[in-house]
């Protein structure tokens, strides 16, 4: 066997298929057995039979209610809405039957059944039926929960796996999630055990990913790479001065000396070089545009020599470019430069190859020259790319700058970038010491060579130490003995000690002890509780302090659990929780799924800064609620927003400058405030071309109010707005609701969506729709220049009507009044947020039997206005969280 093939087979789990599957899985052949879920427990089947059931007093009460109030519409002959209560059994072990009875319970509770036109039961009759049915539902679920608990065993999702491996091996730059298959989703989240199964394909990918991560930890250097500080002058970068020799009307970059034109260096040599260090410090390259094709400026002479942590410093200043003349004031005159008139936000990206970008950080370039520093983790081979994000992005041949005025236009001069690194807190690194301790090692091609005078002794010692760190609980002797033979088997087959250890470590990283959250029925032990808490608030394994508290059996004490919850929330790693939770609860992960239509919304084209700022606004808003324990009603209506300049411009809020997100007090009459009028939400609930009250209304019902509407009948076509402007969406929906089969749901869904019609596909406020045509001359034409430098012409369409009437009859005239109405029921808002956090934090749905516990959480949080942090604390302290 050739060496390359040998190590390819090793890294692709040929060895592991022999060792892991036979040893770690107890000689059981299938791949997935190594990380399989525990077997399902069969539950006794309840006695089934049709209602009415008259064998006891409760059965008689329920049967009488159904006979008198329900069977006229829901018997076998009629089956209105597809519900046949005459044949529906009480076999509550059947999931579909159980869910049907839950719906019956909720409709009776909410008063929607019997329908208003029918004779209504008395309050006592309604309560008696509801309570007796609830008792049966709770008893059925209690029986199941006593055997298996609320949550099933679940594996780590790919986000959690990446974070856990990063923290374990101490390599924050490692990117693993894209190497793993997409996770299943249930109840809107990728954290629910029922949706996180393991297949042969997934196990093979986990093995490959683990092998990759371990080898990346060791890197290519057995000795510490020397940290250096090197300055890269912009005048020496081809990508910056490539546009110098183009005519001044279309020149994309230009030489600057301080804040003046550098006419002497329009042709090579472009710099005085090291002959005059003082002048060289003043030399820069100016840009009036954002980094985009064809002007893709970057410091390409720098390539990160190894993956690791670096400090990046940038010397920049803003400048002002005068106009060519009065008649052509939009053409820049690079001989008329002066100091800048404002700061400009600069975003910094890593660039692995052209246009494969990763955001690293940002700073504000000021009129005076200033050094700005960013600390970042870089991958080997990455270069650095800056972007003056506020500027326009011209296409070839289009250089009309929308920021140009008769007085001139803004620009930025980049002078140099300085790189310090790679930086290490210790050497060997934490990951290297975890894998091989003090043993010397080196890379030899694809092989890891480790010097050991006693591989058997060292291998066992290293394996025990690795497993103790990798597993989130004490490691038993049986755990160690299950994996120890892998080392010997690998070496018997001719692999070196280093590669044998990589194989056994890979097996550990794919074993149930690492890949699964191990929880036993009943109260969680301290280690399981530590893992549940850390994967809730950090999306990663417990740190040393949390495990230390668990080892002392202190975490289960309420006051200790509260203190640790606060510690995790106050740690920077809690942003992993905020980002992941909002990505799924609010669908922020879908913000780039569509672009604004080129014809209808040309003013939003190429505005990546807007999309990034909108996402950051929502994350910062939720972080503010959590940090300051603000009342949950702020989710619907707040008197502040988290804005930077780009968002403030979109929202028409004055006096906000720069790219930094900060808390801004809103004007009293602002339609903004809360989640549902934020640009990110308004974008993910639109398709880039049109807005739909149905989609946005359903989103509010499900995500804000916790009342998901039923799916539309498959035979009913979707309502498509008319982009020509001849018919409004409200007129189309009025026709749609004329169908009795559609009216019931749309009466609940549409009203909140109508209020949001005041906002376009990117969240801009509007009083009129936009139209593709001019409506036979009846619409007003609007002209302007987009971020691509091209002229655009759009037409205003019909006026927007944002008024409506809620399903309970309360009217509103706009989104402000809608918010006020929704805020009258703070408990409903708190109930939904609590439910979403509970699903995310426990990996299990909130079942019918959990409802009283959920209400107890709300009762305890009520005195604090249902503060978001208070709700989270009450969840963590509740039986829902501390028990499986």
Short mmCIF file of N, CA and C in Angstrom, two decimals, residues 243-254 266-267 324 331-332 334 399:
data_model
loop_
_atom_site.label_atom_id
_atom_site.label_comp_id
_atom_site.label_asym_id
_atom_site.label_seq_id
_atom_site.Cartn_x
_atom_site.Cartn_y
_atom_site.Cartn_z
N UNK A 243 -6.34 50.99 -10.88
CA UNK A 243 -7.18 51.93 -11.64
C UNK A 243 -6.52 53.29 -11.86
N UNK A 244 -5.25 53.44 -11.49
CA UNK A 244 -4.59 54.75 -11.61
C UNK A 244 -4.55 55.28 -13.04
N UNK A 245 -4.23 54.39 -13.99
CA UNK A 245 -3.92 54.86 -15.34
C UNK A 245 -5.18 55.00 -16.21
N UNK A 246 -6.36 54.90 -15.60
CA UNK A 246 -7.60 55.15 -16.33
C UNK A 246 -7.89 56.64 -16.28
N UNK A 247 -8.65 57.11 -17.22
CA UNK A 247 -8.98 58.53 -17.25
C UNK A 247 -9.62 59.00 -15.96
N UNK A 248 -9.45 60.24 -15.59
CA UNK A 248 -9.94 60.74 -14.30
C UNK A 248 -11.45 60.61 -14.12
N UNK A 249 -12.21 60.60 -15.23
CA UNK A 249 -13.66 60.52 -15.09
C UNK A 249 -14.12 59.18 -14.56
N UNK A 250 -13.36 58.12 -14.85
CA UNK A 250 -13.79 56.79 -14.43
C UNK A 250 -12.76 56.12 -13.52
N UNK A 251 -11.74 56.87 -13.11
CA UNK A 251 -10.70 56.29 -12.26
C UNK A 251 -11.32 55.76 -10.96
N UNK A 252 -10.98 54.53 -10.59
CA UNK A 252 -11.58 53.93 -9.40
C UNK A 252 -10.77 54.17 -8.15
N UNK A 253 -9.45 54.28 -8.27
CA UNK A 253 -8.60 54.60 -7.13
C UNK A 253 -7.61 55.68 -7.54
N UNK A 254 -7.04 56.36 -6.56
CA UNK A 254 -6.17 57.49 -6.88
C UNK A 254 -5.16 57.70 -5.75
N UNK A 266 1.26 58.97 -10.18
CA UNK A 266 0.21 58.35 -10.98
C UNK A 266 0.78 57.21 -11.82
N UNK A 267 2.07 57.26 -12.12
CA UNK A 267 2.77 56.22 -12.87
C UNK A 267 3.87 55.63 -11.99
N UNK A 324 -15.77 68.12 -10.71
CA UNK A 324 -15.03 68.46 -11.92
C UNK A 324 -15.31 69.91 -12.32
N UNK A 331 -18.80 64.30 -11.41
CA UNK A 331 -17.53 63.70 -11.80
C UNK A 331 -16.46 64.15 -10.81
N UNK A 332 -15.74 63.21 -10.17
CA UNK A 332 -14.72 63.60 -9.18
C UNK A 332 -13.51 64.25 -9.83
N UNK A 334 -9.81 64.69 -8.94
CA UNK A 334 -8.83 64.20 -7.98
C UNK A 334 -7.69 65.18 -7.73
N UNK A 399 -20.38 55.12 -13.40
CA UNK A 399 -19.64 55.71 -12.29
C UNK A 399 -20.34 56.92 -11.70
#
